[in-house]
Coordinates of C-alpha atoms in Angstrom, one line a residue:
X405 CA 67.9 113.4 47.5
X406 CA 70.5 111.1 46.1
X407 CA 71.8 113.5 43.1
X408 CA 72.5 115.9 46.5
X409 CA 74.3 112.5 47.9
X410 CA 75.9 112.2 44.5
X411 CA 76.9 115.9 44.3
X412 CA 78.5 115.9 48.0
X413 CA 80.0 112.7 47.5
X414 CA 82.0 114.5 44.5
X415 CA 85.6 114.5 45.6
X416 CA 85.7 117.5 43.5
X417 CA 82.9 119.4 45.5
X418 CA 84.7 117.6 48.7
X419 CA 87.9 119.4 47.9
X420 CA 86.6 122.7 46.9
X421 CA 84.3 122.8 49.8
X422 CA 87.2 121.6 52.4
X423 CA 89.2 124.1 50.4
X424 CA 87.2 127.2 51.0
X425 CA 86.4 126.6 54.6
X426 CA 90.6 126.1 54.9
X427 CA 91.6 129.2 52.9
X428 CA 88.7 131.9 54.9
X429 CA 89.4 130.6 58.4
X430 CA 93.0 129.4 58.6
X431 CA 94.6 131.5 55.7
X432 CA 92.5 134.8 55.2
X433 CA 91.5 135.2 59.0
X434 CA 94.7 134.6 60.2
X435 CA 96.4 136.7 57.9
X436 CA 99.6 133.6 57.8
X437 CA 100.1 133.0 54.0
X438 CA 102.5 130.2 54.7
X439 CA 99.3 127.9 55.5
X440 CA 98.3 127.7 52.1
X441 CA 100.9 125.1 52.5
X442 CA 98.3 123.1 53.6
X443 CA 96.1 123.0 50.5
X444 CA 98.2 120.4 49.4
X445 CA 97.4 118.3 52.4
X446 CA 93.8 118.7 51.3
X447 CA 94.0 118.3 47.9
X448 CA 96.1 114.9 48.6
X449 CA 92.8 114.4 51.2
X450 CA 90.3 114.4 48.3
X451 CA 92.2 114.1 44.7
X452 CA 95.4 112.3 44.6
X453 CA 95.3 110.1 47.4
X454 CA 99.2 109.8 47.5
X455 CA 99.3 108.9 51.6
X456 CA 96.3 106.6 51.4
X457 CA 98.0 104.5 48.7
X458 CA 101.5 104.3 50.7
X459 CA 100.2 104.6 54.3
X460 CA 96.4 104.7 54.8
X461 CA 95.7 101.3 52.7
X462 CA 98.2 99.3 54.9
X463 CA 96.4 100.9 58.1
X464 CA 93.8 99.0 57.0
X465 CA 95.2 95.9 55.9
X466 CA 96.2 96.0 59.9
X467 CA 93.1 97.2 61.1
X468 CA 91.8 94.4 59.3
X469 CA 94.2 91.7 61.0
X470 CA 94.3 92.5 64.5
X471 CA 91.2 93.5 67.2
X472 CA 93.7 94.7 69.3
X473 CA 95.2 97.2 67.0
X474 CA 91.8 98.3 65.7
X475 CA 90.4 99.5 69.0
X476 CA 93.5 101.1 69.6
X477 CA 93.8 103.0 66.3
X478 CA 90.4 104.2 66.5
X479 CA 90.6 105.3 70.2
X480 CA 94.0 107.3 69.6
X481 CA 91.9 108.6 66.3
X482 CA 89.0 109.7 67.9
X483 CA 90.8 111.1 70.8
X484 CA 93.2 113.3 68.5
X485 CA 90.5 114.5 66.3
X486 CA 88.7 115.6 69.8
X487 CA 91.9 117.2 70.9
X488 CA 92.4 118.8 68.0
X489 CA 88.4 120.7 67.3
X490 CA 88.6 121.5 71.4
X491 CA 92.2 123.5 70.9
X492 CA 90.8 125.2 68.2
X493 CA 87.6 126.1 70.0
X494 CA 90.3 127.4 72.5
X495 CA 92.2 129.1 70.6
X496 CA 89.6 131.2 68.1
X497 CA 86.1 130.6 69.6
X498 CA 85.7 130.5 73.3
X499 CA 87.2 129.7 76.7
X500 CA 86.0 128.8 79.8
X501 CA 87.1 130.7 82.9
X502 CA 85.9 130.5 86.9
X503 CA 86.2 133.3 89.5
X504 CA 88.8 132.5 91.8
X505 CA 88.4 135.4 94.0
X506 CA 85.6 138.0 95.2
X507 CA 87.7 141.2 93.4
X508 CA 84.5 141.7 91.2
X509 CA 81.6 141.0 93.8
X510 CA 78.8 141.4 93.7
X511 CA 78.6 141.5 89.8
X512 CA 80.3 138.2 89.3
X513 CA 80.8 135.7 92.2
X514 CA 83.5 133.2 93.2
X515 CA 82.4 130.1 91.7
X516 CA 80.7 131.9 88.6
X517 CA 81.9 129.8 85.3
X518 CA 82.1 131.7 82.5
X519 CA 81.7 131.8 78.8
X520 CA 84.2 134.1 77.5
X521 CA 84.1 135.1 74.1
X522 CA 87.2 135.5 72.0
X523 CA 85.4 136.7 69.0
X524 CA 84.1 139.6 70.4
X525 CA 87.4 141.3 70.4
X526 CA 88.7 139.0 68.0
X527 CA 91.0 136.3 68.7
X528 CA 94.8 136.1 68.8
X529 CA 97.0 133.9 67.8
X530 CA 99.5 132.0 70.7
X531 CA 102.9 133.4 71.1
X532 CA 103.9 130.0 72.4
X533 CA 102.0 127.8 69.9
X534 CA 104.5 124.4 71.1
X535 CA 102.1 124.2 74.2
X536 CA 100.3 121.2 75.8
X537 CA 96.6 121.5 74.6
X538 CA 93.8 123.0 77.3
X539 CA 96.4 123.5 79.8
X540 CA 97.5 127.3 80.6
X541 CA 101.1 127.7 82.1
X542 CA 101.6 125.0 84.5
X543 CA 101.3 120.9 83.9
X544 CA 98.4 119.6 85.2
X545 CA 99.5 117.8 88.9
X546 CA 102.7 119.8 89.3
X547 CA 103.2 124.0 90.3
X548 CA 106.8 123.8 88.5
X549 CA 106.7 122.3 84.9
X550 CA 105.9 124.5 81.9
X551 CA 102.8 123.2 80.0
X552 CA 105.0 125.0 76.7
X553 CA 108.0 125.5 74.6
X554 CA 109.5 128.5 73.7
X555 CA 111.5 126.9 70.8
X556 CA 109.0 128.9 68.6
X557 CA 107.8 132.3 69.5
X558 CA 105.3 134.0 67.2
X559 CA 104.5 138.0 67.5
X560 CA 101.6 139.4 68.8
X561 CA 98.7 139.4 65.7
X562 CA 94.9 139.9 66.5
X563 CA 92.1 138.2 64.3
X564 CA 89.3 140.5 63.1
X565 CA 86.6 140.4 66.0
X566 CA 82.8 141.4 66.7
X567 CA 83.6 144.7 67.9
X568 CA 86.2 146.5 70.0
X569 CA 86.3 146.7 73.8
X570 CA 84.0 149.9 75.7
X571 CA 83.8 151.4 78.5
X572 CA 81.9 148.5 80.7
X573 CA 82.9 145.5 79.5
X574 CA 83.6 142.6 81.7
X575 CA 87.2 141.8 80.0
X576 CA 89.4 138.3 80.7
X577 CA 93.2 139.5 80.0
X578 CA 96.7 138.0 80.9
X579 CA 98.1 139.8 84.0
X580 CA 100.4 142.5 83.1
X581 CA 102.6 142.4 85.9
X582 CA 102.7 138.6 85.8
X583 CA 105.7 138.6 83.3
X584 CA 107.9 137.3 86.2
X585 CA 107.0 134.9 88.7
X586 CA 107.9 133.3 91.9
X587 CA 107.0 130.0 91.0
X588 CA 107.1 129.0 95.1
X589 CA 104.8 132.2 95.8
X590 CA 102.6 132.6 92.8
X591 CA 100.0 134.0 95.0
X592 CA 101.5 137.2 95.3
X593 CA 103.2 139.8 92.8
X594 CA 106.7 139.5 91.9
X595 CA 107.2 143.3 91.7
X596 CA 105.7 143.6 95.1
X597 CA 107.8 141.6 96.9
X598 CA 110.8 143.2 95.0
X599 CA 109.5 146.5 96.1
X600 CA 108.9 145.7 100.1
X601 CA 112.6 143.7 99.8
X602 CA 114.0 147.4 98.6
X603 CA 112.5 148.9 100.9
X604 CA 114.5 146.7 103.7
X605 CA 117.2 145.7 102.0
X606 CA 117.8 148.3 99.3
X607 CA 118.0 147.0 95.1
X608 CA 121.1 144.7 94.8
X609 CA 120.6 142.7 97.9
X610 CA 116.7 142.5 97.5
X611 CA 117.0 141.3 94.2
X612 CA 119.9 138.8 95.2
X613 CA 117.8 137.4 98.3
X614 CA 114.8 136.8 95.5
X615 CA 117.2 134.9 93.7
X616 CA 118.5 132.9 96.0
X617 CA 115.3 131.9 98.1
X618 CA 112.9 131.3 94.7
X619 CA 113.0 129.9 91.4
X620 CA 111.9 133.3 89.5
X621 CA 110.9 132.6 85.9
X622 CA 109.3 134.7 83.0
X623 CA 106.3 133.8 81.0
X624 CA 105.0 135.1 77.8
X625 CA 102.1 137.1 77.1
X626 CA 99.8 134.0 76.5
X627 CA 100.9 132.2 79.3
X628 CA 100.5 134.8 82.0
X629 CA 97.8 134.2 84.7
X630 CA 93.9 135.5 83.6
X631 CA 92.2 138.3 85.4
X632 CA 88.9 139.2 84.6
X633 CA 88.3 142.8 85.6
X634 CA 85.8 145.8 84.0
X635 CA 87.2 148.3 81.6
X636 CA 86.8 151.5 83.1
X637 CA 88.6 154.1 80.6
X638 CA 89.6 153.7 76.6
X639 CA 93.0 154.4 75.2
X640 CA 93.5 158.3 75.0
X641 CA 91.2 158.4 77.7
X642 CA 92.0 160.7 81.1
X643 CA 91.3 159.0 84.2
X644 CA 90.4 160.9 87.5
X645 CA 88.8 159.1 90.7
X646 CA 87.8 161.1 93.3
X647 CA 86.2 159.9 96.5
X648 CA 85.7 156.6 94.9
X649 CA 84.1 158.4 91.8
X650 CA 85.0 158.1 88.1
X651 CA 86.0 160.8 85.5
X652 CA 86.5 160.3 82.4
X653 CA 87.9 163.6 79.8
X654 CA 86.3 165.0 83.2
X655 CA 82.7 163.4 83.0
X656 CA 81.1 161.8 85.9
X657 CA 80.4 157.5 84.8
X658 CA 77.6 156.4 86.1
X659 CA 78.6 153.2 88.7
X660 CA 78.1 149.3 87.6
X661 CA 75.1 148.8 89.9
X662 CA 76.7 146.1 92.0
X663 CA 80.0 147.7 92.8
X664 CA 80.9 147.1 96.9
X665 CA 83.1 149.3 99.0
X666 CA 84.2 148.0 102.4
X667 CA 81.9 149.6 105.4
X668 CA 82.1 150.2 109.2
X669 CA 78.7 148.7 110.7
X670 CA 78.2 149.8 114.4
X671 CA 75.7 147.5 116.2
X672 CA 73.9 148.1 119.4
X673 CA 73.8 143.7 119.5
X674 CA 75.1 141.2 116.9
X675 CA 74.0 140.5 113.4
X676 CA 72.2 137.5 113.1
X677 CA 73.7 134.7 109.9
X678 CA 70.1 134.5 108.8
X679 CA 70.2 138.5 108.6
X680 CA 73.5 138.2 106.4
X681 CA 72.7 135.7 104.0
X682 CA 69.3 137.5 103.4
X683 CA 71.0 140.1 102.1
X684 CA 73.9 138.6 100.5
X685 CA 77.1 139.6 102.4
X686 CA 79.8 137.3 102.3
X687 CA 83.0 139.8 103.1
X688 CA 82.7 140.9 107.3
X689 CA 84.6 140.7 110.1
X690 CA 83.0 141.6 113.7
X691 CA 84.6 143.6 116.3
X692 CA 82.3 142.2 119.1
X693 CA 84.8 144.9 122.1
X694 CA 83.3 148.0 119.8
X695 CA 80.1 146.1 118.4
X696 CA 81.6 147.0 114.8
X697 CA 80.9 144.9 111.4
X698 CA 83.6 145.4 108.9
X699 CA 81.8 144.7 105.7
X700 CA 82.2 144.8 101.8
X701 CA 78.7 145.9 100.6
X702 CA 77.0 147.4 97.6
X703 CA 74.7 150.8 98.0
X704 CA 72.0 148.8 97.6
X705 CA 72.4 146.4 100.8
X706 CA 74.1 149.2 102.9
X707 CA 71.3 151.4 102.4
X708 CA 68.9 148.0 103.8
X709 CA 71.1 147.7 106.6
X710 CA 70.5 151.2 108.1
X711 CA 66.7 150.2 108.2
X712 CA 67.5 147.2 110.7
X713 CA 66.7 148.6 114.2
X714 CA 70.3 147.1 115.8
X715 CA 72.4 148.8 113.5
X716 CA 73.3 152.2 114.7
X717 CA 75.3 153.4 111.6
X718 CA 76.8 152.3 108.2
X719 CA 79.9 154.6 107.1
X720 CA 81.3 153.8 103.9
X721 CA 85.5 154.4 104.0
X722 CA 87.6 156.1 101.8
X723 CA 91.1 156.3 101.7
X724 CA 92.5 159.4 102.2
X725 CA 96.1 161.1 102.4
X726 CA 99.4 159.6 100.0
X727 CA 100.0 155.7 99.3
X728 CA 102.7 154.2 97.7
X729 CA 101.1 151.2 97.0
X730 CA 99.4 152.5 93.9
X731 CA 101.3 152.7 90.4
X732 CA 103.4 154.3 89.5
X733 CA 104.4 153.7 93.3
X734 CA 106.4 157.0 93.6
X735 CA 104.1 158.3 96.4
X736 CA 102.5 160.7 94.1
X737 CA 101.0 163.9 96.3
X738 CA 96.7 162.3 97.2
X739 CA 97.1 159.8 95.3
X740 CA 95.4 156.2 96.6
X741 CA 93.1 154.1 95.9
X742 CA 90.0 156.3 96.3
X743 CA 91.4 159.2 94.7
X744 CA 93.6 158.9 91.9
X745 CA 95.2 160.9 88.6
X746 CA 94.5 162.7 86.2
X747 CA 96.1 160.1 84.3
X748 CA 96.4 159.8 80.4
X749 CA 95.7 156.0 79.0
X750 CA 98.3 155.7 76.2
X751 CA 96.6 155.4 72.8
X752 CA 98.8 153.5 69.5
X753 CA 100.2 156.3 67.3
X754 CA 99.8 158.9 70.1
X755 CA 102.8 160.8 71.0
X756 CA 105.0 162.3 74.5
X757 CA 107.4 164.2 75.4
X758 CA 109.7 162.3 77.8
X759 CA 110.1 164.1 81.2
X760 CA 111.2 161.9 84.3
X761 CA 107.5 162.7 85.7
X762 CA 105.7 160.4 82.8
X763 CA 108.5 157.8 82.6
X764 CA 107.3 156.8 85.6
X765 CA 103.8 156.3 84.5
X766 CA 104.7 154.9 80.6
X767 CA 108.2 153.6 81.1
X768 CA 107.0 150.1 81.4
X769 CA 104.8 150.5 78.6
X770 CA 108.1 151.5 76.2
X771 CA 110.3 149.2 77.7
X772 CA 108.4 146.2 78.8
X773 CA 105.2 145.9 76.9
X774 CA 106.5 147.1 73.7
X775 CA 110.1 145.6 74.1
X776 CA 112.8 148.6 73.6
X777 CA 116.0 148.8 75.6
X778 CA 115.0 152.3 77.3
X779 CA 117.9 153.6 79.5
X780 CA 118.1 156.8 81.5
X781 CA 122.1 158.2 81.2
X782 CA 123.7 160.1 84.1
X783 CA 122.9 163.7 82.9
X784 CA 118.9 162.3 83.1
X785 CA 119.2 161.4 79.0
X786 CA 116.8 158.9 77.6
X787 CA 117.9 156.2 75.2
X788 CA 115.4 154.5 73.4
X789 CA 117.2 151.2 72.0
X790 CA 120.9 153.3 71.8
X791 CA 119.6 156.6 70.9
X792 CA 118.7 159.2 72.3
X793 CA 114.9 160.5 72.1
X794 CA 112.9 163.1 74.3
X795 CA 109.8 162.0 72.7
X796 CA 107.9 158.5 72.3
X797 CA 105.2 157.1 69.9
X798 CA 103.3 154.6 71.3
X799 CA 102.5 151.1 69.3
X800 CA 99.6 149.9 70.9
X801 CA 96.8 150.6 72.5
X802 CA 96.5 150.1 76.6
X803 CA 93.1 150.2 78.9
X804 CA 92.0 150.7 82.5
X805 CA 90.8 147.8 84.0
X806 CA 89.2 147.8 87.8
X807 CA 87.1 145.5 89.9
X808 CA 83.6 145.9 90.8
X809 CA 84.7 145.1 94.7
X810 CA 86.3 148.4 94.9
X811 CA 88.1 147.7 98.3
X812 CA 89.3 144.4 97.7
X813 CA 90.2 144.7 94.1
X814 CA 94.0 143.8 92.8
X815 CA 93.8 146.0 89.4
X816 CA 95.2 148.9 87.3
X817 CA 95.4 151.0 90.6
X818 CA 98.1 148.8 91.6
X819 CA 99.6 147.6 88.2
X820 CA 99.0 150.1 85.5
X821 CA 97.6 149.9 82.2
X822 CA 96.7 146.4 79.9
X823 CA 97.9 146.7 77.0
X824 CA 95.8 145.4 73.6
X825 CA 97.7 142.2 73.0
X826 CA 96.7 141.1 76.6
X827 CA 93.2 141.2 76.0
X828 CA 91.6 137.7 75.9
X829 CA 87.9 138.8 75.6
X830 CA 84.8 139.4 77.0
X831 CA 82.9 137.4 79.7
X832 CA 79.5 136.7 78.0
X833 CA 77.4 134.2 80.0
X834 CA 77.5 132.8 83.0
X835 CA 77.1 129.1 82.3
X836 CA 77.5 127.7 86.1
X837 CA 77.7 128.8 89.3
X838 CA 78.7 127.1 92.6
X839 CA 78.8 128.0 95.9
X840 CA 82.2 127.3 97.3
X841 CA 81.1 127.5 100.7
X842 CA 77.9 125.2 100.5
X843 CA 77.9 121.5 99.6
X844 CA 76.2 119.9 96.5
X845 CA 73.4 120.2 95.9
X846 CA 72.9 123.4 98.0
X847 CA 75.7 124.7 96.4
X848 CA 74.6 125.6 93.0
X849 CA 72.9 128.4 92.3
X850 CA 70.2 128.1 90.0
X851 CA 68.9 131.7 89.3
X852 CA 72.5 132.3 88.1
X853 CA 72.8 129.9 85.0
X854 CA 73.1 130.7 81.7
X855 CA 72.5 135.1 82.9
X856 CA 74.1 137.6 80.7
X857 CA 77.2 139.2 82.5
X858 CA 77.0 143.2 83.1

């Protein structure tokens, strides 16, 4: 036992330990040569000893004289050191997220806390990495102040992961069409806002009146809200939904087994709360004039409802007709919510042909998510950053996200496709779960820790 104390204690063995863990996880994972940079940090750590001698030793000496400066040396030290493992955690390990809203009921619950694996799609690295540590976008205690700096921007990069995202997969991203915010209304879309204010007011004044009544600001990728949704199709994937179906390259996929849809209950007398909570519904409203229950329910519950002898039916709705509210928000001929496409997920290295019918549908990806100046000329011409192109190779890969709680779900219906360098990674385990409406310690519910998410 004390030659393997000797052998540790080595500052030789010390150094080329230190040295190897360094140069596989900071320098060969992350694929940044300029960190070997800090292989002379470590080898001053364990060989020369050049800050000790002009720095450390007269720490010491002080540490040494005052009490006072002692505890508060060792606090900031311990504190720092804390700081510092947690961000990296953050950053390359795992996060911690919580379900703010129902849009993936009854698979995943508001008040569900999350593990959320970053490995399993690998990590990547912060485009904003001057950033306040643990915090998102927003200073803790204010709405307004950026937790970051954008003095330093790095480009998207992705570590090697566990695997790649499929079909199924409970994914945590950054919210596509968050790139612009109203920072006194970030409960709601920018875009739609914009859109309704066209509508009224027509572009120039609906974008001036935005202007002028908010404080509209632009975040980068890392810094735009998370949304946890499931991936429903792949890039190069077609997507068709019809009657709340999914088709894939024209296969059927078989439902997640919780999904909800909303319902119309009729009632012969009211439901009773016992009755509700028995079976787990959380989204209603009651008509009591028509004796009606509008409800968000799974197959499963909706088929136990029409055994209850006061229910008189349980129709599932489905939107039908044309709806501008879903992307690309042209008012596409049947397209809504419940029946959709066909529409082509755009797949890195894949190329179009430009028409004015798929710019809609990919324009944001060339423009926005993949930064070229795309113009469309007079004559209908399309300019790719100043030139002129009628075809377009895409650069990375985008996905099809959608909530469980088909009905009440704010996803790629809506918004469009997530592109890769959005992905955050996959929920894993849910570690905690509260009830938001129940107090402690009624509120937790036990037969939900530490469960695998589906």
């Amino acid at each position: 036992m004390n030659k393997i104390k000797q052998f540790l204690g080595n500052k030789w063995v010390g150094f080329t330990l230190m040295s190897l863990l360094y140069l596989f996880w900071f320098v060969i994972w992350t694929g940044n040569w300029w960190l070997l940079l800090g292989e002379v940090v470590i080898f001053d750590l364990y060989i020369s000893r050049y800050f000790y001698r002009f720095v450390g030793r007269h720490n010491e000496a002080w540490c040494q004289k005052s009490k006072i400066y002692k505890f508060i040396y060792e606090w900031v030290n311990a504190i720092i050191f804390a700081m510092v493992v947690a961000s990296l955690i953050h950053i390359f390990i795992f996060q911690m997220y919580t379900i703010p809203t129902s849009s993936m009921e009854k698979s995943l619950l508001v008040g569900d806390y999350l593990y959320v694996s970053k490995v399993a799609y690998g990590p990547k690295m912060p485009n904003t990495p001057l950033s306040f540590p643990l915090v998102h976008h927003t200073m803790p205690g204010s709405q307004t102040t950026k937790s970051y700096l954008e003095w330093i921007k790095w480009p998207y990069h992705r570590l090697k992961g566990l695997g790649e995202v499929k079909r199924g997969d409970a994914v945590v991203f950054n919210f596509p069409a968050g790139d612009t915010v109203l920072l006194e209304r970030q409960n709601v879309t920018y875009y739609d806002i914009l859109r309704m204010g066209e509508e009224q007011y027509g572009k120039e004044e609906a974008r001036r009146r935005l202007f002028t009544d908010y404080t509209v600001v632009a975040r980068p990728v890392d810094k735009r809200e998370h949304y946890i949704k499931r991936c429903i199709a792949l890039p190069g994937d077609t997507l068709r939904i019809a009657d709340s179906e999914i088709y894939i390259n024209g296969l059927r996929q078989e439902p997640p087994a919780e999904r909800q849809f909303f319902h119309t209950v009729a009632v012969n007398t009211p439901l009773s709360e016992y009755a509700l909570q028995n079976l787990g519904i959380t989204e209603y409203q009651y008509n009591p004039t028509g004796g009606l229950y509008y409800m968000s329910l799974t197959d499963r519950v909706a088929a136990e409802l029409r055994k209850l002898k006061q229910v008189i039916s349980v129709e599932r709705y489905s939107e039908q007709g044309t709806s501008t509210a879903v992307y690309p928000h042209d008012g596409r001929e049947g397209w809504n919510a419940d029946n959709y496409g066909p529409i082509w997920i755009p797949k890195r290295g894949e190329t179009i042909l430009l028409t004015p019918d798929n710019l809609a549908l990919y324009g944001r990806c060339i423009g926005v998510y993949e930064g070229n100046d795309l113009r469309i000329g007079e004559d209908g011409t399309v300019f790719i950053n100043g030139e002129a192109a009628d075809r377009y190779t895409f650069g990375m890969d985008y996905y099809w996200m959608m909530g469980d709680n088909r009905h009440n779900s704010a996803d790629s219906r809506y918004w469009g496709f997530v592109p890769e360098d959005h992905i955050v990674g996959r929920a894993a385990v849910v570690w905690l779960s509260l009830d938001p409406a129940k107090k402690f310690p009624e509120n937790i519910r036990w037969e939900r820790m530490f469960t695998s998410v589906k």
